[in-house]
Each structure stands twice: as C-alpha cells, then as structure tokens.
Coordinates of C-alpha atoms in Angstrom, one line a residue:
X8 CA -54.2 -6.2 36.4
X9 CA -53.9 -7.3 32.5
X10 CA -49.9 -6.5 33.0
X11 CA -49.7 -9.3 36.1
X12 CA -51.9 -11.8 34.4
X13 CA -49.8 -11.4 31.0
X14 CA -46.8 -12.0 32.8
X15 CA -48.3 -15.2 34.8
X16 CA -49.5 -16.8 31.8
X17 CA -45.7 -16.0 30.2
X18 CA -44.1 -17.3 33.3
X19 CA -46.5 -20.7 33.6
X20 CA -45.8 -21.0 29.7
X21 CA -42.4 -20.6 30.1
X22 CA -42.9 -23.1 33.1
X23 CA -44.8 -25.7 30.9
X24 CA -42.3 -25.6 28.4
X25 CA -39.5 -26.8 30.5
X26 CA -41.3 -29.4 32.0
X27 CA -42.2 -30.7 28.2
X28 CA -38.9 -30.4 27.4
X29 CA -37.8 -32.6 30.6
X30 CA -40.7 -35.1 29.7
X31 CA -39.3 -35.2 25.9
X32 CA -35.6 -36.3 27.5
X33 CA -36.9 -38.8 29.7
X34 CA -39.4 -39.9 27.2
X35 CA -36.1 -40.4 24.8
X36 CA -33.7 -41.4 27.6
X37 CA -35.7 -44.6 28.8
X38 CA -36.5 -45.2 25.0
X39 CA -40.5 -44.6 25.3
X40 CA -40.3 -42.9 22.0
X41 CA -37.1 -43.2 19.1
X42 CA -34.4 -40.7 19.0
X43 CA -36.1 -39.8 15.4
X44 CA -39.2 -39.2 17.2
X45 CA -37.8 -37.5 20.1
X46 CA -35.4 -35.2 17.3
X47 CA -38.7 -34.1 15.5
X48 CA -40.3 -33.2 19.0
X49 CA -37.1 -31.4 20.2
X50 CA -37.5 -29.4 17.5
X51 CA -41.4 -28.6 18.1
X52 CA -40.0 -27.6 21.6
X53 CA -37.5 -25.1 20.2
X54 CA -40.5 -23.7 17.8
X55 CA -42.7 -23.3 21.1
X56 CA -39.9 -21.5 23.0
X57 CA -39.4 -18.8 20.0
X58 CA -42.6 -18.7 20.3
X59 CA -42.6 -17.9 23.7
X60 CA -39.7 -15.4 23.2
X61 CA -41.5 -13.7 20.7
X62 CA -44.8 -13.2 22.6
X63 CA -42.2 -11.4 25.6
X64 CA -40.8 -9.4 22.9
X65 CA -44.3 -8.1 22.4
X66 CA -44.8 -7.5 25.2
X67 CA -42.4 -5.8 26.0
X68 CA -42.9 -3.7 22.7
X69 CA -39.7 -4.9 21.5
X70 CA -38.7 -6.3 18.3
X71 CA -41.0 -6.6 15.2
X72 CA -44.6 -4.5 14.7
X73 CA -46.7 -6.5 17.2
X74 CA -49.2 -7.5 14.0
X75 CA -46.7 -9.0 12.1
X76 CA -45.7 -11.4 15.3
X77 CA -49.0 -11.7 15.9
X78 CA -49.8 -13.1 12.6
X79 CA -46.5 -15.3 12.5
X80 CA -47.4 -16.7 15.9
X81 CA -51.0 -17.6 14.9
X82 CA -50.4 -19.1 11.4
X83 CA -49.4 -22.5 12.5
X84 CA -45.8 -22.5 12.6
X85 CA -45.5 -19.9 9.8
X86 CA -42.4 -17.3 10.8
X87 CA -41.4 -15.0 8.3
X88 CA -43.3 -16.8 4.8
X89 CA -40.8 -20.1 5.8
X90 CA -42.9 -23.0 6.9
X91 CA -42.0 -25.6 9.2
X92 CA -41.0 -28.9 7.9
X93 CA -41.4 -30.7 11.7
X94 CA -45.1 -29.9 11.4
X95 CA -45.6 -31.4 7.6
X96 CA -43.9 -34.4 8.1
X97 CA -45.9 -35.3 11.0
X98 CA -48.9 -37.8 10.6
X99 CA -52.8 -37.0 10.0
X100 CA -53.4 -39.6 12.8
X101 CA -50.9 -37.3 15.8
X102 CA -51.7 -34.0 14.2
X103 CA -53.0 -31.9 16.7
X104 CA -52.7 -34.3 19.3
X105 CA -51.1 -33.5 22.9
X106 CA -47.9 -35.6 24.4
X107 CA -50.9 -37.3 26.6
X108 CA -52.9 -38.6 23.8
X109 CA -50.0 -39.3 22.2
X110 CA -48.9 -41.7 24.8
X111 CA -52.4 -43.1 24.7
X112 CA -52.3 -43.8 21.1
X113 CA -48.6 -45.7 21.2
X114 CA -50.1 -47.3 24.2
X115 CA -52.6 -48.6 22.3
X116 CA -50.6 -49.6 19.6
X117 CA -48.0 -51.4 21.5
X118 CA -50.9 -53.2 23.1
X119 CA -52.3 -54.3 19.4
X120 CA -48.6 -55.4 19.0
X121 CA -48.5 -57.6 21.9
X122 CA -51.9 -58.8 21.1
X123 CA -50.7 -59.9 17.6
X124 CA -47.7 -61.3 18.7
X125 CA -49.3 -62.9 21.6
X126 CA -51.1 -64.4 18.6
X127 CA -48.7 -65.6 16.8
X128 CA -46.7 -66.8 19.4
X129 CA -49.6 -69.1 20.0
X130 CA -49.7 -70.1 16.6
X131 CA -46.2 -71.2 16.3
X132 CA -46.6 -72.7 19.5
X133 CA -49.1 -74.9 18.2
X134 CA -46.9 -75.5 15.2
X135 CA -44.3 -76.7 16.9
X136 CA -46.2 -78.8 18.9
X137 CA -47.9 -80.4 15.4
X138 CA -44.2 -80.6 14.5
X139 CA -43.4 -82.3 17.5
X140 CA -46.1 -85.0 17.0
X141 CA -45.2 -85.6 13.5
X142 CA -41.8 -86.1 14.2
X143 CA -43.5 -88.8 16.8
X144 CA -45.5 -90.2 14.6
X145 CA -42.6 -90.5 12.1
X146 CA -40.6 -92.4 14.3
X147 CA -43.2 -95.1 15.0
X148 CA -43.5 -95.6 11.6
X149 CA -39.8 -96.1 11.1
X150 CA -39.9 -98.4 13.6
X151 CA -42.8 -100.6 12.2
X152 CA -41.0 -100.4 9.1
X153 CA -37.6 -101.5 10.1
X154 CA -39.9 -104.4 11.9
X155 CA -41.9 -105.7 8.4
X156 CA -38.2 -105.2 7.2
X157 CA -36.5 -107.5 9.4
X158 CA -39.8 -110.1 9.3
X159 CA -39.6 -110.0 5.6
X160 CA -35.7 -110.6 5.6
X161 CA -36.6 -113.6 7.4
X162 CA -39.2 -114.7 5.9
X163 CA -36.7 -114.4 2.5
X164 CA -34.3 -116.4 4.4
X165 CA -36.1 -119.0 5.4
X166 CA -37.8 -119.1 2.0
X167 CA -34.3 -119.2 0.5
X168 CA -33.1 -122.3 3.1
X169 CA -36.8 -124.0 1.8
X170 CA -36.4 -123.7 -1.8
X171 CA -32.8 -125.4 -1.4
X172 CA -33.8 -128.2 0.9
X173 CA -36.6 -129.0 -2.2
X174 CA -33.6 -128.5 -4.6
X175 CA -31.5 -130.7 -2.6
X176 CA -34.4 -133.0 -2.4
X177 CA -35.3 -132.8 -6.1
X178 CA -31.6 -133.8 -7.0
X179 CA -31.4 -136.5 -4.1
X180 CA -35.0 -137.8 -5.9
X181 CA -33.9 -137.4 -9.6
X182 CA -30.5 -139.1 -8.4
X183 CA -32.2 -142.1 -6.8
X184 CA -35.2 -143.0 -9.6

C-alpha cells in the first residue's frame, strides 16, 4: 500500500511538473511574464524535475545512499555542497511564493501601474488643457494689442497732420502780421 501511494504521489508530481512547465511557456509565449523572468523559472523547473528524478532513484534504490539525497533534496536547492544561483537571486518579496500568488502580486502591481498612470494621464490632461487656455488667452491679448497698436498709430497720425496744420498756421500767421 506505501509502494502504490509512493508511486501516485511520483506520478501526480511528475504530472504537476509538466503542467507548470506548460503554464511557464504560455505564461512567456503571451508575454505575461519577460523572457528573463520566464529563463529564471525554466530553470526552477529543471531543479524540480532532478528533483523528481532523484526521489525515483530512491526509490528505486538506485543511485546515491538514500541519506545523502535525502539531505540534498531537503536543503533548499543544495545538490552536492553547489548552491543554486536561480534561488539567491530571487526577491525577499516572491520568495517562497507559488506561480498563483505570484500572479496575484504582478496583478496587483500592474493595477498600481495603471492607477499611477491613469494619474498622470489625468494630470497631463489637465495640463494640456491649462496649456490650451493660455495659448487662448494669449491670442486675445495679441489681438488687443495689435488693436491699442493700430489706435495709437492713428492717433500719432492724426497728431502728426495736427501739429502741421498749426505749423502751417503759425507760418501763414507769422507771414501775415
């Protein structure tokens, strides 16, 4: 009864395995995650499958004394006194975490995203739309200037025609007496 539940629990492992690795390629092939990301989890994969291969090997009696893959199987990645460098590279916020709550947490983070940019997409909105009003505003100035411009060149002009008509009337009067 031990020997058929051993090998069930190798078989769904086995099982498991595939379907994480599947979930990893599709994950990578519709971009969820990077191809960085998805490298470093390929290569978790791989660890779990020697794994695997290991705990069949003991079963079976085969390979190394069964302590010794014990030991390398429950020391965290450990195979052999060579650590793996997948496992100290990764993050104290998705250490320990499963592909689910992974998902969860970029979720979440991609939601904080589109709530900042959401954000500032308002902000430049308004922006532009200050922008745009100035721009208004500017032009109605411009054209109240060019106005007082053009009613001060005629105003100059007329003063100009004035102060010769009381030259001309000066002379005619200075002329005359």
């Amino acid at each position: 009864q031990v020997n058929v539940a051993i090998r069930s629990s190798l078989q769904s492992l086995r099982e498991k395995i595939e379907q994480l690795r599947e979930l990893l390629l599709r994950a990578v092939s519709t971009r969820q995650i990077t191809q960085l990301e998805g490298d470093r989890r390929q290569n978790l994969v791989d660890d779990l499958l020697t794994r695997h291969k290991q705990l069949e090997a003991s079963y079976r009696n085969e390979g190394p004394e069964p302590d010794v893959t014990r030991s390398s199987l429950m020391a965290g990645g450990a195979k052999r006194g060579v650590t793996n460098p997948w496992l100290l590279e990764e993050s104290e916020e998705t250490r320990g975490l499963g592909f689910d709550e992974l998902r969860k947490q970029q979720r979440r983070i991609i939601e904080e995203q589109d709530a900042g940019l959401d954000a500032l997409s308002s902000i430049i909105s308004r922006q532009k739309q200050m922008g745009q009003e100035i721009g208004n505003e500017l032009d109605e100035q411009n054209e109240i200037i060019d106005d007082l411009t053009n009613l001060v060149e005629n105003t100059d002009d007329r003063l100009r025609n004035q102060t010769r008509h009381v030259k001309m009337v000066d002379k005619k009067s200075t002329s005359c007496g």
